Amino acid sequence: MFDTKEESNSVKIGHIESFNELVNEHPSILLFGQGTGSSYYSKGFNRVVWQTEATFFDILRYWGIFGCILFIFIIALPQKKISLKYIIPFLFYYINAFTNPLIFNSTGMLVIAVYILLVSDKSSVKYIEKSNNKKSITL
């Protein structure tokens, strides 16, 4: 499973090695990041990239440790007690996103938005009424 000779693993290892080299050359990236959409050379693809398969390293590179902690805090800590039926699927998705670029695309943002909707306090969400006074959305 973690064979370094396997192509997919060697690509991911190349991304991580390149990230380590970048941070060694510019340690301030760990604190403040480079900004969303920034690029760097990755040995994994042997070219300049803005997103890799090492998503959490990308988050660190984009926003630094403070932004990374804030991002994970917003996603991981629900605003109320929630059922395991919501947490478990999202947790598995998040684990899968660690090795695939799934968070920073439309699919990843949709999953995060649905999770936040499910765990948010719905008392602030009001019914949307149409002009004929029929309720069109109930949350």
Backbone as JSON, one array per atom type, in Angstrom:
{
  "sequence": "MFDTKEESNSVKIGHIESFNELVNEHPSILLFGQGTGSSYYSKGFNRVVWQTEATFFDILRYWGIFGCILFIFIIALPQKKISLKYIIPFLFYYINAFTNPLIFNSTGMLVIAVYILLVSDKSSVKYIEKSNNKKSITL",
  "N": [[0.82, -1.19, 0.0], [1.94, 1.27, 0.76], [4.13, 1.45, -0.88], [7.07, 2.77, -2.1], [7.92, 2.52, -4.68], [5.72, 2.34, -6.21], [3.88, 4.14, -8.6], [1.93, 6.21, -8.07], [2.31, 6.69, -5.32], [4.98, 7.53, -5.36], [4.75, 9.94, -6.7], [3.25, 11.46, -4.87], [5.04, 11.48, -2.74], [7.05, 12.94, -3.94], [5.74, 15.44, -4.12], [5.55, 16.11, -1.4], [8.27, 16.15, -0.63], [9.11, 18.32, -2.19], [7.56, 20.34, -1.05], [8.7, 20.4, 1.52], [11.31, 21.27, 0.85], [10.68, 23.82, -0.17], [9.68, 25.08, 2.13], [11.96, 24.98, 3.74], [13.6, 26.73, 2.34], [12.09, 29.08, 2.46], [11.01, 29.84, 5.28], [8.98, 31.44, 6.36], [6.67, 30.83, 5.03], [5.41, 28.78, 6.37], [4.2, 30.11, 8.5], [2.66, 32.25, 7.37], [1.86, 31.54, 4.81], [1.54, 31.35, 1.18], [-0.53, 32.3, -0.23], [-3.76, 31.76, -1.69], [-3.95, 29.76, -4.54], [-1.33, 30.07, -5.26], [1.8, 29.07, -6.76], [4.29, 26.47, -7.09], [7.35, 24.64, -7.64], [7.06, 21.22, -8.14], [8.44, 18.11, -7.45], [6.98, 15.87, -7.77], [5.32, 16.08, -10.05], [7.17, 17.1, -11.71], [7.12, 19.78, -12.54], [5.92, 23.21, -12.42], [3.32, 23.78, -10.19], [0.02, 24.5, -8.91], [-1.7, 23.16, -7.32], [-1.71, 20.09, -5.58], [-1.63, 16.52, -4.93], [-1.38, 16.3, -2.28], [-3.18, 17.49, -0.22], [-3.45, 18.7, 2.38], [-0.92, 19.72, 2.8], [-0.95, 21.57, 0.79], [-2.89, 23.32, 1.81], [-1.5, 24.32, 4.03], [0.56, 25.58, 2.61], [-0.86, 27.49, 1.17], [-2.19, 29.12, 3.15], [-0.68, 29.17, 5.49], [0.19, 28.22, 8.89], [-1.61, 29.38, 10.7], [-3.87, 30.07, 9.16], [-4.48, 27.52, 8.27], [-5.15, 26.18, 10.65], [-7.42, 27.68, 11.35], [-9.09, 27.1, 9.14], [-9.46, 24.3, 9.44], [-10.59, 24.32, 11.98], [-13.04, 25.66, 11.53], [-14.31, 23.83, 9.86], [-14.15, 21.36, 11.24], [-15.23, 21.62, 13.82], [-18.36, 21.45, 14.87], [-21.31, 23.53, 15.18], [-23.19, 22.69, 16.9], [-24.37, 19.81, 18.74], [-24.05, 16.91, 16.85], [-25.23, 14.15, 14.9], [-23.65, 10.95, 14.5], [-24.15, 9.97, 12.02], [-23.78, 12.05, 10.27], [-21.18, 12.89, 10.74], [-19.39, 10.71, 10.25], [-19.44, 10.02, 7.36], [-18.42, 12.45, 6.32], [-15.95, 12.57, 7.6], [-14.62, 10.36, 6.46], [-14.57, 11.26, 3.82], [-12.92, 13.47, 4.14], [-10.53, 12.24, 4.96], [-9.95, 10.84, 2.63], [-9.56, 13.03, 1.0], [-7.11, 13.86, 1.82], [-5.19, 12.59, 0.31], [-5.88, 13.18, -2.26], [-6.74, 15.73, -4.59], [-9.28, 16.99, -3.55], [-10.55, 18.9, -2.0], [-10.24, 21.59, -2.79], [-11.91, 22.08, -5.06], [-14.93, 22.18, -7.03], [-16.5, 19.99, -6.22], [-15.43, 19.33, -3.7], [-15.92, 21.71, -2.27], [-18.69, 21.71, -2.34], [-19.3, 19.45, -0.77], [-18.27, 20.32, 1.69], [-19.93, 22.57, 2.09], [-22.47, 21.34, 2.32], [-22.04, 19.79, 4.61], [-21.58, 21.82, 6.52], [-24.07, 23.05, 6.43], [-25.64, 20.96, 7.44], [-24.69, 20.75, 10.07], [-25.0, 23.21, 11.15], [-26.62, 25.74, 13.16], [-29.92, 25.7, 12.8], [-31.88, 27.45, 13.59], [-31.55, 30.03, 12.85], [-32.15, 30.06, 10.24], [-34.65, 31.0, 8.13], [-37.98, 30.53, 6.9], [-38.53, 30.67, 3.46], [-40.69, 32.57, 1.76], [-42.95, 32.56, -0.91], [-44.62, 34.86, -3.12], [-47.26, 34.05, -3.0], [-47.57, 33.18, -0.46], [-46.88, 30.52, 0.15], [-44.83, 28.09, 1.58], [-41.61, 27.6, 0.43], [-39.12, 26.6, 0.97], [-37.93, 24.6, 3.49], [-36.03, 24.25, 6.29]],
  "CA": [[0.0, 0.0, 0.0], [2.8, 2.44, 0.84], [5.34, 1.13, -1.62], [7.63, 3.96, -2.75], [8.14, 2.24, -6.1], [4.44, 2.49, -6.89], [3.93, 5.47, -9.23], [1.1, 7.19, -7.37], [2.98, 7.03, -4.07], [6.2, 8.29, -5.63], [4.32, 11.3, -7.05], [2.88, 12.13, -3.62], [6.29, 11.7, -2.0], [7.7, 14.07, -4.62], [5.06, 16.68, -3.69], [5.91, 16.38, -0.01], [9.68, 16.56, -0.63], [9.17, 19.68, -2.75], [7.01, 21.22, -0.03], [9.73, 20.53, 2.55], [12.37, 22.13, 0.31], [10.16, 25.18, -0.24], [9.6, 25.62, 3.49], [13.33, 25.18, 4.2], [14.11, 27.95, 1.69], [11.27, 30.22, 2.86], [10.29, 29.38, 6.48], [7.81, 32.26, 6.66], [5.5, 30.21, 4.4], [4.7, 28.0, 7.4], [3.39, 31.0, 9.32], [1.74, 33.13, 6.66], [1.45, 30.97, 3.55], [1.87, 32.06, -0.05], [-1.77, 32.79, -0.81], [-4.51, 30.78, -2.46], [-3.63, 29.73, -5.96], [0.09, 30.25, -5.52], [2.39, 27.9, -7.38], [5.66, 26.1, -6.73], [7.83, 23.49, -8.4], [6.89, 19.95, -7.45], [9.13, 16.95, -8.02], [5.97, 14.85, -8.06], [4.91, 16.23, -11.45], [8.31, 17.7, -12.43], [6.72, 21.06, -13.14], [5.32, 24.17, -11.49], [1.91, 23.45, -9.96], [-0.64, 25.29, -7.86], [-2.43, 22.23, -6.48], [-1.13, 18.75, -5.66], [-2.42, 15.47, -4.3], [-1.12, 16.4, -0.84], [-4.07, 18.62, 0.03], [-3.18, 19.4, 3.63], [0.29, 20.5, 2.58], [-1.39, 22.72, -0.01], [-3.55, 24.26, 2.72], [-0.41, 24.99, 4.75], [1.28, 26.45, 1.68], [-1.73, 28.61, 0.81], [-2.6, 30.02, 4.23], [0.17, 29.1, 6.66], [-0.33, 27.42, 10.01], [-2.76, 30.06, 11.31], [-5.0, 29.87, 8.26], [-4.78, 26.09, 8.26], [-5.87, 25.89, 11.89], [-8.73, 28.31, 11.23], [-9.85, 26.32, 8.17], [-9.83, 23.03, 10.06], [-11.48, 24.65, 13.1], [-14.37, 25.97, 10.99], [-14.9, 22.62, 9.31], [-14.18, 20.21, 12.15], [-16.0, 21.83, 15.04], [-19.74, 21.85, 14.57], [-21.9, 24.55, 16.03], [-24.1, 22.02, 17.81], [-24.18, 18.36, 18.75], [-24.59, 16.3, 15.65], [-25.26, 12.7, 14.87], [-22.55, 10.28, 13.82], [-24.5, 9.72, 10.62], [-23.24, 13.17, 9.5], [-19.74, 13.01, 10.95], [-18.62, 9.61, 9.67], [-19.18, 10.18, 5.92], [-17.56, 13.59, 6.09], [-14.62, 12.2, 8.06], [-14.02, 9.52, 5.42], [-14.29, 12.13, 2.68], [-11.77, 14.3, 4.51], [-9.36, 11.37, 4.92], [-9.68, 10.62, 1.21], [-9.07, 14.29, 0.44], [-5.71, 14.03, 2.19], [-4.34, 12.07, -0.75], [-6.44, 13.56, -3.55], [-7.08, 17.17, -4.57], [-10.73, 17.05, -3.55], [-11.13, 19.97, -1.19], [-10.24, 22.85, -3.51], [-12.62, 22.07, -6.33], [-16.36, 22.36, -6.8], [-17.0, 18.85, -5.47], [-15.02, 19.48, -2.31], [-16.64, 22.83, -1.65], [-20.07, 21.28, -2.17], [-19.34, 18.56, 0.4], [-18.08, 21.17, 2.87], [-21.14, 23.38, 2.27], [-23.54, 20.47, 2.82], [-21.7, 19.45, 5.99], [-21.82, 23.0, 7.35], [-25.52, 23.2, 6.51], [-26.18, 19.93, 8.33], [-24.28, 20.92, 11.46], [-25.23, 24.58, 11.61], [-27.81, 26.01, 13.95], [-30.95, 26.04, 11.82], [-32.85, 28.41, 14.12], [-31.38, 31.31, 12.17], [-32.64, 29.93, 8.87], [-36.09, 31.27, 8.11], [-38.69, 30.04, 5.73], [-38.6, 31.58, 2.33], [-42.06, 32.54, 1.3], [-43.22, 33.13, -2.22], [-45.65, 35.89, -3.06], [-48.56, 33.45, -2.67], [-47.47, 32.76, 0.93], [-46.59, 29.11, 0.33], [-43.45, 27.88, 1.97], [-40.91, 26.9, -0.64], [-37.95, 25.94, 1.51], [-37.97, 24.4, 4.93], [-34.78, 23.64, 6.77]],
  "C": [[0.86, 1.26, 0.0], [4.15, 2.2, 0.17], [5.84, 2.37, -2.36], [7.9, 3.76, -4.22], [6.84, 2.35, -6.9], [4.31, 3.95, -7.37], [3.13, 6.53, -8.47], [1.75, 7.63, -6.07], [4.23, 7.86, -4.32], [5.88, 9.73, -6.03], [4.0, 12.08, -5.77], [4.11, 12.42, -2.77], [7.06, 12.86, -2.61], [7.08, 15.41, -4.24], [5.51, 17.07, -2.29], [7.37, 16.81, 0.1], [9.83, 17.99, -1.14], [8.62, 20.71, -1.76], [8.04, 21.47, 1.07], [10.87, 21.43, 2.09], [11.93, 23.58, 0.25], [10.13, 25.83, 1.14], [11.0, 25.85, 4.06], [13.94, 26.45, 3.6], [13.39, 29.2, 2.17], [10.42, 29.83, 4.09], [9.04, 30.2, 6.81], [6.53, 31.7, 6.03], [4.72, 29.4, 5.42], [3.81, 28.88, 8.25], [2.29, 31.69, 8.52], [1.23, 32.57, 5.34], [1.89, 31.82, 2.37], [0.63, 32.68, -0.68], [-2.44, 31.72, -1.65], [-4.18, 30.89, -3.93], [-2.17, 29.94, -6.29], [0.68, 28.95, -6.07], [3.8, 27.67, -6.86], [6.06, 24.9, -7.58], [7.68, 22.23, -7.56], [7.62, 18.85, -8.2], [8.13, 15.86, -8.42], [5.53, 14.87, -9.52], [6.04, 16.76, -12.33], [7.91, 18.96, -13.2], [6.16, 21.98, -12.04], [3.82, 23.88, -11.41], [1.33, 24.4, -8.92], [-1.41, 24.39, -6.91], [-1.82, 20.84, -6.68], [-2.09, 17.74, -5.04], [-2.19, 15.42, -2.8], [-1.88, 17.63, -0.33], [-3.74, 19.39, 1.3], [-1.88, 20.21, 3.56], [-0.02, 21.73, 1.72], [-2.06, 23.77, 0.87], [-2.5, 25.03, 3.52], [0.32, 25.99, 3.84], [0.44, 27.66, 1.29], [-1.86, 29.61, 1.95], [-1.69, 30.01, 5.44], [-0.51, 28.35, 7.79], [-1.57, 28.06, 10.63], [-4.01, 29.88, 10.45], [-5.43, 28.42, 8.21], [-5.58, 25.7, 9.5], [-7.28, 26.47, 11.84], [-9.63, 27.51, 10.28], [-10.34, 25.01, 8.79], [-10.79, 23.25, 11.21], [-12.91, 24.89, 12.6], [-15.06, 24.71, 10.49], [-15.12, 21.55, 10.37], [-15.06, 20.41, 13.37], [-17.4, 22.32, 14.72], [-20.27, 22.85, 15.58], [-22.9, 23.96, 17.02], [-23.75, 20.54, 17.84], [-24.8, 17.79, 17.49], [-24.46, 14.79, 15.71], [-24.05, 12.15, 14.13], [-22.86, 10.02, 12.35], [-24.06, 10.87, 9.72], [-21.72, 13.21, 9.59], [-18.95, 11.95, 10.18], [-18.41, 9.76, 8.16], [-18.24, 11.34, 5.62], [-16.13, 13.29, 6.51], [-13.91, 11.33, 7.01], [-13.7, 10.32, 4.17], [-13.03, 12.96, 2.94], [-10.48, 13.49, 4.49], [-8.97, 11.09, 3.47], [-9.1, 11.88, 0.57], [-7.61, 14.55, 0.81], [-4.78, 13.59, 1.07], [-4.87, 12.38, -2.15], [-6.84, 15.03, -3.49], [-8.59, 17.39, -4.61], [-11.33, 18.22, -2.78], [-11.26, 21.25, -2.01], [-10.77, 22.72, -4.92], [-14.11, 22.15, -6.02], [-16.96, 21.2, -6.01], [-16.67, 18.98, -3.99], [-15.76, 20.6, -1.6], [-18.11, 22.49, -1.44], [-20.21, 20.38, -0.95], [-19.19, 19.38, 1.68], [-19.33, 22.01, 3.14], [-22.29, 22.55, 2.82], [-23.28, 20.1, 4.27], [-21.99, 20.63, 6.92], [-23.31, 23.25, 7.5], [-26.12, 22.19, 7.49], [-25.85, 20.17, 9.79], [-24.55, 22.32, 11.99], [-26.52, 24.67, 12.41], [-28.9, 26.51, 13.01], [-31.97, 27.05, 12.35], [-32.73, 29.76, 13.44], [-31.86, 31.26, 10.73], [-34.15, 30.08, 8.89], [-36.7, 30.68, 6.86], [-38.67, 31.12, 4.65], [-40.01, 31.47, 1.76], [-42.16, 33.18, -0.08], [-44.35, 34.13, -2.07], [-47.04, 35.32, -2.73], [-48.58, 32.84, -1.26], [-47.33, 31.25, 1.14], [-45.12, 28.96, 0.66], [-42.74, 27.07, 0.89], [-39.67, 26.16, -0.14], [-38.13, 25.8, 3.01], [-36.71, 23.69, 5.35], [-34.92, 23.34, 8.25]]
}
